[in-house]
Amino acid sequence: MMEHVNFLISILPELWKGLLVSLELSAGALLLGLIIGLPVSLARTYGKGIIKAIAVAYIELIRGTPMVVQLVIIYFGLPDIGIVLDRIPAAIIALGINSSAYQAEYFRGAILSIDSGQMMAAEAIGMSKRQAVLNIILPQALRLVLPPWSNELVYMIKYTSVAFLIAVPELMARGKMIISWTFKPLEVLFWVGVIYVIVLSLVAKIVDTIEAKISIPGFQMSRESF
Amino acid sequence: MGINEHTWKVISAIPYLLKGVGMTLKITFLALIFGAFFGLLLALARVYGGSISRRFAIVYSRIIRSLPLLVILFMLYYLASEILDLSPFLAVVLALAVHTSAYQSEIFRGSIQSISKGQMEAALALGMSKFQCVLYIILPQALRRALPYWSNEAAIVLKDSALAYVLGIAELMRRGEYVVARSSQSALLTYLIIGIIYFILTSVLTRSLLYAEKKLRIPC
Amino acid sequence: MAKQILRIENLRKKYGDTEVLKGVSLTVEEGEVVVIIGPSGTGKSTLLRCINHLTTADSGDIYLENQKIERGKTDLNKVRQQIGMVFQDFNLFNHLTAIQNVSIGLVKVKKMDKKKAMEKAYKELARVGLEDKINHYPAELSGGQKQRVAIARALAMDPKIMLFDEPTSALDPELIGEVLAVMKDLAMAGMTMIVVSHELGFARDAADRIVFLENGVVSEIGTPEKIFYNPEKQRTKEFISKITQLHTSGNNQESAGL
């Protein structure tokens, strides 16, 4: 028993450093995903012609391909045309682009779920379409999008583990490193798993608290699918 | 811009890449089937089970959904090579199946719970056993409702199967890596081609499941 | 002769193959209350929506205070500020409290100072009897209260004319009275109004003229006395008696008694 505890204590600092990198990647990717995803969803929802077509193609292509493929295209592929990225920026960009397509669809779903009467009423008091989207539609959509968005947060923290494939020293990669020194794969993986479970439970708790804080009567905030 | 030597090498490797599609589909298909089986059992345990099986289903789903697929993959891989005597192929299939079973259990649970209580009551009133109710009345409706979510999950499993390459299985992604390793300046084109192949695969998969959905739809 | 607020000339609108409005003309003078009645599907709502261009008519002209409203040339947002609209299903902004619902148009569209906007919003809510509900969200209000907030929201913009699109038809019978009372007060205060409604009690008491719209045309128009007791057309008479029967045979005592 003591032996296992000592082992855990010996690997914990390394895993902690890995966790911090994982969280850094997640935060960067989510933010990038939001910055790209929101305009893309508006382009798909309200855009016309070529703008809409580009947004649709972007979303479908990203969602139709594995994240690993996107990652290797950006990290191993782009140098072929002279774009060389460091590991961490490459991982954040790949994860962020991936997330943007999903976030765009969450936003679109939320926007479409808002009753058309809201737009009509906004126009009836003289708002321009832009004002109506900004002041009436988006504030409601952003609240509705929170549950799927927090799922995306959880997914993202898990999926940062693919960054290990381009040797970003995140949690998974540090685990693999420790395995290669200690030759205790199952024990190390067990603790890596435990850390993921704890962190994701904490994140889910925090998100729940935030949702409860900003909830408004009349907006259902159910997180479960269905 | 003419076709240079590197480009030509990649293009001539396409048939080689395409051979990986079979393996990708095999992994995906098996993982989905096992995952659906486990997932449905877990969902039934969760909705109709006693307190122990219900709690097990909840904890299983919670934990598995918190673990990255790579962690599950490596765990099973080391378990397979150290303790059980499984091939890497089986380890991959099992890892994907375990991972997706947790998500599928949530999908099935949601769809079962979305069927109105009256359906069960009406079936019980006819004299059906609870088992019969679930089998003949609840599941045929619930599974239809689950299908859109299930096809979404199927596409996810197909894409996740790309991670199998880390265990050296010669599916699409792994073959891409070989091609890249063999000739310089071929990474971008090779991985783009692989991306396109995956895109076609997921499109075909989701289209055909959408078709199935339409065929099975009940007027409501 | 009183000042003309709104003039509609020969308005036509088709949805697919069905022509909903087949050349409707109507003039509304300042302070006048016009109630539009008619069977469902005769284009009453479409007519209202064409007035503030929420729907674009195929042909015909609309003048607001003798200014022609033309899509592309006129700033529709300016026009809509001057035309208040109340919807059948309220369309309150779900993410805003009652007072925010009323003030948002003032702040965002009229660029009014936020504090002033809140004061005005409070005044308008008090006018419809909801000063104790200003911080409630729509989901916390009854249907009648929601509709009164919607009326206050439209009034806050100081419109030249108010359009009411079946404002009570989504309400439970016991809540209709409070909304009609607010509308009557408005009529008394001299607001120019076009009301699509089958509340005949309201029409009799508050309307200056009643328009009977049928099959996309103005079939008959006149004072309440004329339309109720001495209509020119048999169809008008039949329709009025059908509506009256529906209301008295139903449990809708309050509105029937109005």
Short mmCIF file of N, CA and C in Angstrom, two decimals, chain C residues 6-152:
data_model
loop_
_atom_site.label_atom_id
_atom_site.label_comp_id
_atom_site.label_asym_id
_atom_site.label_seq_id
_atom_site.Cartn_x
_atom_site.Cartn_y
_atom_site.Cartn_z
N LEU C 6 -52.99 57.69 -41.62
CA LEU C 6 -52.58 56.55 -42.44
C LEU C 6 -53.50 56.43 -43.64
N ARG C 7 -52.90 56.19 -44.80
CA ARG C 7 -53.72 55.93 -45.98
C ARG C 7 -53.18 54.69 -46.69
N ILE C 8 -54.07 53.75 -46.92
CA ILE C 8 -53.70 52.51 -47.62
C ILE C 8 -54.42 52.54 -48.95
N GLU C 9 -53.69 52.33 -50.03
CA GLU C 9 -54.32 52.38 -51.35
C GLU C 9 -54.11 51.09 -52.12
N ASN C 10 -55.19 50.42 -52.37
CA ASN C 10 -55.20 49.30 -53.30
C ASN C 10 -54.12 48.25 -53.02
N LEU C 11 -54.06 47.81 -51.77
CA LEU C 11 -53.01 46.89 -51.33
C LEU C 11 -53.32 45.46 -51.80
N ARG C 12 -52.32 44.83 -52.38
CA ARG C 12 -52.48 43.44 -52.83
C ARG C 12 -51.34 42.58 -52.30
N LYS C 13 -51.68 41.36 -51.92
CA LYS C 13 -50.64 40.45 -51.42
C LYS C 13 -51.04 39.01 -51.73
N LYS C 14 -50.09 38.30 -52.32
CA LYS C 14 -50.30 36.89 -52.66
C LYS C 14 -49.35 36.02 -51.85
N TYR C 15 -49.85 34.91 -51.34
CA TYR C 15 -48.94 33.88 -50.80
C TYR C 15 -49.04 32.68 -51.72
N GLY C 16 -48.01 32.44 -52.49
CA GLY C 16 -48.09 31.36 -53.47
C GLY C 16 -49.18 31.68 -54.47
N ASP C 17 -50.16 30.80 -54.56
CA ASP C 17 -51.23 31.03 -55.52
C ASP C 17 -52.44 31.74 -54.91
N THR C 18 -52.49 31.79 -53.59
CA THR C 18 -53.67 32.40 -52.97
C THR C 18 -53.46 33.89 -52.76
N GLU C 19 -54.38 34.65 -53.29
CA GLU C 19 -54.30 36.08 -53.10
C GLU C 19 -55.04 36.42 -51.82
N VAL C 20 -54.29 36.89 -50.82
CA VAL C 20 -54.89 37.15 -49.51
C VAL C 20 -55.52 38.53 -49.47
N LEU C 21 -54.83 39.50 -50.03
CA LEU C 21 -55.39 40.86 -50.11
C LEU C 21 -55.59 41.19 -51.58
N LYS C 22 -56.83 41.58 -51.90
CA LYS C 22 -57.13 41.81 -53.32
C LYS C 22 -57.47 43.26 -53.58
N GLY C 23 -56.63 44.15 -53.12
CA GLY C 23 -56.89 45.56 -53.37
C GLY C 23 -57.65 46.19 -52.22
N VAL C 24 -56.97 46.40 -51.11
CA VAL C 24 -57.61 46.98 -49.93
C VAL C 24 -57.23 48.45 -49.82
N SER C 25 -58.20 49.30 -49.61
CA SER C 25 -57.93 50.71 -49.39
C SER C 25 -58.60 51.13 -48.09
N LEU C 26 -57.92 52.00 -47.35
CA LEU C 26 -58.46 52.42 -46.06
C LEU C 26 -57.74 53.69 -45.62
N THR C 27 -58.50 54.61 -45.05
CA THR C 27 -57.88 55.82 -44.53
C THR C 27 -58.20 55.92 -43.06
N VAL C 28 -57.19 56.29 -42.26
CA VAL C 28 -57.42 56.41 -40.83
C VAL C 28 -57.02 57.82 -40.40
N GLU C 29 -57.93 58.48 -39.69
CA GLU C 29 -57.66 59.86 -39.28
C GLU C 29 -57.15 59.90 -37.84
N GLU C 30 -56.58 61.01 -37.49
CA GLU C 30 -56.00 61.16 -36.16
C GLU C 30 -57.05 60.93 -35.08
N GLY C 31 -56.71 60.11 -34.09
CA GLY C 31 -57.61 59.86 -32.98
C GLY C 31 -58.68 58.83 -33.27
N GLU C 32 -58.67 58.32 -34.48
CA GLU C 32 -59.73 57.39 -34.86
C GLU C 32 -59.38 55.96 -34.40
N VAL C 33 -60.41 55.21 -34.02
CA VAL C 33 -60.22 53.81 -33.70
C VAL C 33 -60.97 52.97 -34.73
N VAL C 34 -60.21 52.20 -35.50
CA VAL C 34 -60.82 51.36 -36.53
C VAL C 34 -60.67 49.91 -36.11
N VAL C 35 -61.79 49.21 -36.04
CA VAL C 35 -61.74 47.79 -35.70
C VAL C 35 -61.99 46.98 -36.96
N ILE C 36 -61.11 46.02 -37.21
CA ILE C 36 -61.27 45.18 -38.40
C ILE C 36 -61.78 43.81 -37.97
N ILE C 37 -62.91 43.40 -38.54
CA ILE C 37 -63.42 42.06 -38.27
C ILE C 37 -63.52 41.30 -39.58
N GLY C 38 -63.74 40.02 -39.47
CA GLY C 38 -63.86 39.21 -40.68
C GLY C 38 -63.45 37.79 -40.41
N PRO C 39 -63.93 36.87 -41.26
CA PRO C 39 -63.62 35.45 -41.06
C PRO C 39 -62.12 35.20 -41.09
N SER C 40 -61.69 34.09 -40.48
CA SER C 40 -60.26 33.81 -40.47
C SER C 40 -59.77 33.52 -41.88
N GLY C 41 -58.54 33.88 -42.13
CA GLY C 41 -57.96 33.65 -43.44
C GLY C 41 -58.31 34.72 -44.46
N THR C 42 -58.91 35.84 -44.01
CA THR C 42 -59.25 36.89 -44.98
C THR C 42 -58.19 37.97 -45.04
N GLY C 43 -57.07 37.75 -44.39
CA GLY C 43 -55.97 38.69 -44.57
C GLY C 43 -55.93 39.84 -43.58
N LYS C 44 -56.62 39.69 -42.43
CA LYS C 44 -56.60 40.78 -41.45
C LYS C 44 -55.19 41.00 -40.90
N SER C 45 -54.57 39.91 -40.47
CA SER C 45 -53.21 40.03 -39.94
C SER C 45 -52.23 40.49 -41.01
N THR C 46 -52.39 39.93 -42.21
CA THR C 46 -51.51 40.32 -43.32
C THR C 46 -51.60 41.82 -43.57
N LEU C 47 -52.82 42.33 -43.53
CA LEU C 47 -53.01 43.76 -43.74
C LEU C 47 -52.20 44.57 -42.71
N LEU C 48 -52.31 44.20 -41.44
CA LEU C 48 -51.57 44.93 -40.41
C LEU C 48 -50.06 44.84 -40.64
N ARG C 49 -49.60 43.62 -40.97
CA ARG C 49 -48.16 43.43 -41.19
C ARG C 49 -47.65 44.19 -42.40
N CYS C 50 -48.52 44.39 -43.40
CA CYS C 50 -48.11 45.16 -44.57
C CYS C 50 -47.94 46.64 -44.20
N ILE C 51 -48.74 47.10 -43.23
CA ILE C 51 -48.68 48.52 -42.89
C ILE C 51 -47.30 48.90 -42.38
N ASN C 52 -46.70 48.08 -41.49
CA ASN C 52 -45.35 48.42 -41.03
C ASN C 52 -44.28 47.59 -41.73
N HIS C 53 -44.66 47.01 -42.86
CA HIS C 53 -43.70 46.30 -43.72
C HIS C 53 -42.99 45.15 -43.03
N LEU C 54 -43.64 44.53 -42.05
CA LEU C 54 -43.10 43.25 -41.59
C LEU C 54 -43.33 42.23 -42.68
N THR C 55 -44.38 42.47 -43.46
CA THR C 55 -44.61 41.72 -44.68
C THR C 55 -44.63 42.75 -45.80
N THR C 56 -44.05 42.40 -46.93
CA THR C 56 -44.06 43.35 -48.04
C THR C 56 -45.22 43.04 -48.97
N ALA C 57 -46.02 44.05 -49.25
CA ALA C 57 -47.15 43.87 -50.15
C ALA C 57 -46.62 43.73 -51.58
N ASP C 58 -47.43 43.05 -52.43
CA ASP C 58 -47.01 42.91 -53.83
C ASP C 58 -47.21 44.22 -54.57
N SER C 59 -48.31 44.89 -54.29
CA SER C 59 -48.53 46.20 -54.91
C SER C 59 -49.44 47.01 -54.02
N GLY C 60 -49.57 48.28 -54.35
CA GLY C 60 -50.36 49.18 -53.52
C GLY C 60 -49.46 50.10 -52.73
N ASP C 61 -50.03 51.16 -52.20
CA ASP C 61 -49.21 52.16 -51.51
C ASP C 61 -49.70 52.37 -50.09
N ILE C 62 -48.75 52.73 -49.23
CA ILE C 62 -49.09 53.08 -47.86
C ILE C 62 -48.47 54.43 -47.55
N TYR C 63 -49.30 55.32 -47.01
CA TYR C 63 -48.80 56.65 -46.65
C TYR C 63 -48.96 56.83 -45.16
N LEU C 64 -47.88 57.27 -44.51
CA LEU C 64 -47.96 57.62 -43.10
C LEU C 64 -47.85 59.13 -43.03
N GLU C 65 -48.89 59.77 -42.56
CA GLU C 65 -48.96 61.25 -42.58
C GLU C 65 -48.57 61.80 -43.93
N ASN C 66 -49.16 61.25 -44.97
CA ASN C 66 -48.95 61.69 -46.34
C ASN C 66 -47.54 61.45 -46.90
N GLN C 67 -46.71 60.74 -46.11
CA GLN C 67 -45.40 60.34 -46.64
C GLN C 67 -45.52 58.91 -47.13
N LYS C 68 -45.17 58.71 -48.39
CA LYS C 68 -45.28 57.37 -48.93
C LYS C 68 -44.18 56.49 -48.33
N ILE C 69 -44.55 55.28 -47.88
CA ILE C 69 -43.55 54.34 -47.37
C ILE C 69 -43.13 53.43 -48.51
N GLU C 70 -41.86 53.48 -48.84
CA GLU C 70 -41.39 52.64 -49.93
C GLU C 70 -40.18 51.85 -49.48
N ARG C 71 -40.26 50.55 -49.67
CA ARG C 71 -39.14 49.71 -49.31
C ARG C 71 -37.93 50.09 -50.16
N GLY C 72 -36.80 50.26 -49.51
CA GLY C 72 -35.60 50.66 -50.26
C GLY C 72 -35.37 52.15 -50.18
N LYS C 73 -36.47 52.95 -50.26
CA LYS C 73 -36.28 54.41 -50.22
C LYS C 73 -36.50 54.95 -48.81
N THR C 74 -37.57 54.47 -48.17
CA THR C 74 -37.85 54.97 -46.83
C THR C 74 -37.05 54.15 -45.83
N ASP C 75 -36.59 54.78 -44.77
CA ASP C 75 -35.94 54.03 -43.69
C ASP C 75 -37.03 53.33 -42.88
N LEU C 76 -37.17 52.03 -43.14
CA LEU C 76 -38.28 51.30 -42.51
C LEU C 76 -38.18 51.34 -40.99
N ASN C 77 -36.95 51.35 -40.47
CA ASN C 77 -36.82 51.35 -39.02
C ASN C 77 -37.37 52.63 -38.42
N LYS C 78 -37.21 53.74 -39.14
CA LYS C 78 -37.79 55.01 -38.70
C LYS C 78 -39.31 54.93 -38.70
N VAL C 79 -39.83 54.34 -39.78
CA VAL C 79 -41.28 54.22 -39.91
C VAL C 79 -41.86 53.37 -38.79
N ARG C 80 -41.18 52.26 -38.54
CA ARG C 80 -41.71 51.32 -37.54
C ARG C 80 -41.71 51.92 -36.14
N GLN C 81 -40.77 52.85 -35.89
CA GLN C 81 -40.79 53.53 -34.59
C GLN C 81 -42.08 54.30 -34.39
N GLN C 82 -42.66 54.74 -35.51
CA GLN C 82 -43.86 55.58 -35.41
C GLN C 82 -45.15 54.76 -35.45
N ILE C 83 -44.99 53.47 -35.69
CA ILE C 83 -46.16 52.59 -35.74
C ILE C 83 -46.00 51.53 -34.66
N GLY C 84 -46.79 51.63 -33.60
CA GLY C 84 -46.70 50.63 -32.56
C GLY C 84 -47.43 49.37 -32.98
N MET C 85 -46.88 48.21 -32.58
CA MET C 85 -47.60 46.98 -32.93
C MET C 85 -47.70 46.05 -31.73
N VAL C 86 -48.89 45.49 -31.56
CA VAL C 86 -49.13 44.52 -30.49
C VAL C 86 -49.55 43.22 -31.14
N PHE C 87 -48.84 42.14 -30.77
CA PHE C 87 -49.04 40.87 -31.44
C PHE C 87 -50.00 39.96 -30.67
N GLN C 88 -50.55 39.03 -31.40
CA GLN C 88 -51.44 38.05 -30.79
C GLN C 88 -50.73 37.26 -29.68
N ASP C 89 -49.49 36.82 -29.98
CA ASP C 89 -48.79 36.01 -28.98
C ASP C 89 -47.70 36.81 -28.26
N PHE C 90 -47.96 38.06 -28.05
CA PHE C 90 -47.16 38.99 -27.22
C PHE C 90 -45.77 39.27 -27.75
N ASN C 91 -45.00 38.20 -28.01
CA ASN C 91 -43.62 38.38 -28.43
C ASN C 91 -42.81 39.29 -27.53
N LEU C 92 -43.00 39.13 -26.24
CA LEU C 92 -42.11 39.85 -25.32
C LEU C 92 -40.71 39.27 -25.45
N PHE C 93 -39.70 40.09 -25.23
CA PHE C 93 -38.33 39.59 -25.29
C PHE C 93 -38.07 38.77 -24.03
N ASN C 94 -37.87 37.48 -24.23
CA ASN C 94 -37.89 36.55 -23.10
C ASN C 94 -36.75 36.74 -22.11
N HIS C 95 -35.67 37.35 -22.59
CA HIS C 95 -34.49 37.46 -21.71
C HIS C 95 -34.48 38.79 -20.96
N LEU C 96 -35.52 39.58 -21.11
CA LEU C 96 -35.54 40.90 -20.47
C LEU C 96 -36.72 41.00 -19.52
N THR C 97 -36.53 41.76 -18.43
CA THR C 97 -37.63 41.99 -17.50
C THR C 97 -38.65 42.92 -18.16
N ALA C 98 -39.79 43.06 -17.49
CA ALA C 98 -40.85 43.90 -18.05
C ALA C 98 -40.32 45.28 -18.38
N ILE C 99 -39.62 45.88 -17.43
CA ILE C 99 -39.19 47.26 -17.66
C ILE C 99 -38.09 47.33 -18.73
N GLN C 100 -37.27 46.28 -18.79
CA GLN C 100 -36.26 46.25 -19.86
C GLN C 100 -36.90 46.05 -21.23
N ASN C 101 -37.97 45.27 -21.27
CA ASN C 101 -38.71 45.10 -22.51
C ASN C 101 -39.21 46.44 -23.04
N VAL C 102 -39.69 47.26 -22.11
CA VAL C 102 -40.27 48.53 -22.53
C VAL C 102 -39.17 49.54 -22.88
N SER C 103 -38.03 49.45 -22.17
CA SER C 103 -37.02 50.48 -22.38
C SER C 103 -36.05 50.18 -23.51
N ILE C 104 -35.97 48.92 -23.94
CA ILE C 104 -34.89 48.59 -24.88
C ILE C 104 -35.03 49.35 -26.21
N GLY C 105 -36.25 49.51 -26.66
CA GLY C 105 -36.45 50.27 -27.90
C GLY C 105 -36.01 51.72 -27.74
N LEU C 106 -36.28 52.26 -26.56
CA LEU C 106 -35.89 53.66 -26.30
C LEU C 106 -34.38 53.80 -26.31
N VAL C 107 -33.70 52.84 -25.68
CA VAL C 107 -32.25 52.94 -25.55
C VAL C 107 -31.56 52.62 -26.88
N LYS C 108 -31.97 51.51 -27.51
CA LYS C 108 -31.24 51.04 -28.68
C LYS C 108 -31.70 51.74 -29.97
N VAL C 109 -32.98 52.01 -30.06
CA VAL C 109 -33.48 52.57 -31.31
C VAL C 109 -33.53 54.09 -31.23
N LYS C 110 -34.10 54.60 -30.16
CA LYS C 110 -34.21 56.06 -30.03
C LYS C 110 -32.97 56.68 -29.39
N LYS C 111 -32.02 55.84 -28.99
CA LYS C 111 -30.77 56.30 -28.39
C LYS C 111 -31.01 57.21 -27.18
N MET C 112 -32.04 56.90 -26.43
CA MET C 112 -32.35 57.71 -25.26
C MET C 112 -31.39 57.34 -24.13
N ASP C 113 -31.12 58.28 -23.30
CA ASP C 113 -30.30 58.06 -22.11
C ASP C 113 -30.95 56.97 -21.26
N LYS C 114 -30.12 56.08 -20.71
CA LYS C 114 -30.67 54.89 -20.07
C LYS C 114 -31.59 55.23 -18.89
N LYS C 115 -31.19 56.24 -18.11
CA LYS C 115 -31.97 56.59 -16.93
C LYS C 115 -33.33 57.15 -17.34
N LYS C 116 -33.29 58.01 -18.32
CA LYS C 116 -34.54 58.59 -18.83
C LYS C 116 -35.45 57.51 -19.41
N ALA C 117 -34.81 56.57 -20.12
CA ALA C 117 -35.58 55.49 -20.73
C ALA C 117 -36.29 54.67 -19.66
N MET C 118 -35.56 54.41 -18.56
CA MET C 118 -36.16 53.63 -17.47
C MET C 118 -37.34 54.39 -16.87
N GLU C 119 -37.17 55.71 -16.71
CA GLU C 119 -38.27 56.51 -16.15
C GLU C 119 -39.50 56.44 -17.05
N LYS C 120 -39.25 56.57 -18.34
CA LYS C 120 -40.37 56.55 -19.27
C LYS C 120 -41.02 55.16 -19.27
N ALA C 121 -40.16 54.14 -19.24
CA ALA C 121 -40.69 52.77 -19.24
C ALA C 121 -41.56 52.55 -18.02
N TYR C 122 -41.09 53.08 -16.88
CA TYR C 122 -41.88 52.94 -15.66
C TYR C 122 -43.23 53.61 -15.82
N LYS C 123 -43.21 54.80 -16.40
CA LYS C 123 -44.47 55.53 -16.59
C LYS C 123 -45.45 54.75 -17.47
N GLU C 124 -44.89 54.15 -18.55
CA GLU C 124 -45.76 53.41 -19.46
C GLU C 124 -46.32 52.16 -18.78
N LEU C 125 -45.47 51.50 -17.96
CA LEU C 125 -45.94 50.31 -17.26
C LEU C 125 -47.00 50.68 -16.23
N ALA C 126 -46.81 51.84 -15.59
CA ALA C 126 -47.81 52.31 -14.62
C ALA C 126 -49.13 52.58 -15.34
N ARG C 127 -49.01 53.09 -16.55
CA ARG C 127 -50.20 53.42 -17.33
C ARG C 127 -51.04 52.18 -17.63
N VAL C 128 -50.37 51.03 -17.79
CA VAL C 128 -51.12 49.80 -18.02
C VAL C 128 -51.31 49.01 -16.72
N GLY C 129 -51.02 49.66 -15.61
CA GLY C 129 -51.31 49.05 -14.31
C GLY C 129 -50.33 47.99 -13.85
N LEU C 130 -49.09 48.08 -14.29
CA LEU C 130 -48.14 47.03 -13.93
C LEU C 130 -46.92 47.56 -13.18
N GLU C 131 -47.09 48.65 -12.42
CA GLU C 131 -45.92 49.21 -11.75
C GLU C 131 -45.34 48.25 -10.73
N ASP C 132 -46.12 47.27 -10.27
CA ASP C 132 -45.57 46.31 -9.30
C ASP C 132 -44.92 45.10 -9.96
N LYS C 133 -44.90 45.07 -11.29
CA LYS C 133 -44.33 43.89 -11.98
C LYS C 133 -43.12 44.26 -12.81
N ILE C 134 -42.56 45.43 -12.61
CA ILE C 134 -41.54 45.90 -13.54
C ILE C 134 -40.31 45.00 -13.61
N ASN C 135 -40.00 44.31 -12.52
CA ASN C 135 -38.79 43.49 -12.54
C ASN C 135 -39.07 42.01 -12.80
N HIS C 136 -40.28 41.70 -13.23
CA HIS C 136 -40.60 40.31 -13.54
C HIS C 136 -40.19 39.98 -14.97
N TYR C 137 -39.75 38.73 -15.15
CA TYR C 137 -39.48 38.26 -16.51
C TYR C 137 -40.79 37.78 -17.14
N PRO C 138 -40.84 37.77 -18.48
CA PRO C 138 -42.08 37.35 -19.13
C PRO C 138 -42.64 36.04 -18.60
N ALA C 139 -41.73 35.08 -18.33
CA ALA C 139 -42.21 33.77 -17.87
C ALA C 139 -42.91 33.85 -16.52
N GLU C 140 -42.71 34.96 -15.81
CA GLU C 140 -43.34 35.10 -14.50
C GLU C 140 -44.64 35.90 -14.54
N LEU C 141 -45.09 36.24 -15.75
CA LEU C 141 -46.30 37.05 -15.88
C LEU C 141 -47.43 36.22 -16.48
N SER C 142 -48.68 36.60 -16.14
CA SER C 142 -49.82 35.95 -16.78
C SER C 142 -49.95 36.49 -18.21
N GLY C 143 -50.78 35.80 -19.00
CA GLY C 143 -50.96 36.23 -20.38
C GLY C 143 -51.44 37.67 -20.48
N GLY C 144 -52.39 38.02 -19.63
CA GLY C 144 -52.92 39.38 -19.68
C GLY C 144 -51.86 40.41 -19.31
N GLN C 145 -51.04 40.05 -18.33
CA GLN C 145 -49.96 40.97 -17.93
C GLN C 145 -48.93 41.10 -19.05
N LYS C 146 -48.62 39.96 -19.70
CA LYS C 146 -47.68 40.00 -20.81
C LYS C 146 -48.17 40.95 -21.89
N GLN C 147 -49.45 40.81 -22.21
CA GLN C 147 -49.97 41.65 -23.29
C GLN C 147 -49.96 43.11 -22.90
N ARG C 148 -50.18 43.39 -21.62
CA ARG C 148 -50.13 44.80 -21.19
C ARG C 148 -48.71 45.33 -21.26
N VAL C 149 -47.71 44.49 -20.93
CA VAL C 149 -46.32 44.92 -21.11
C VAL C 149 -46.05 45.21 -22.58
N ALA C 150 -46.58 44.33 -23.45
CA ALA C 150 -46.36 44.52 -24.89
C ALA C 150 -46.97 45.85 -25.35
N ILE C 151 -48.13 46.17 -24.80
CA ILE C 151 -48.76 47.46 -25.15
C ILE C 151 -47.88 48.61 -24.67
N ALA C 152 -47.38 48.48 -23.44
CA ALA C 152 -46.50 49.53 -22.90
C ALA C 152 -45.24 49.67 -23.74
#
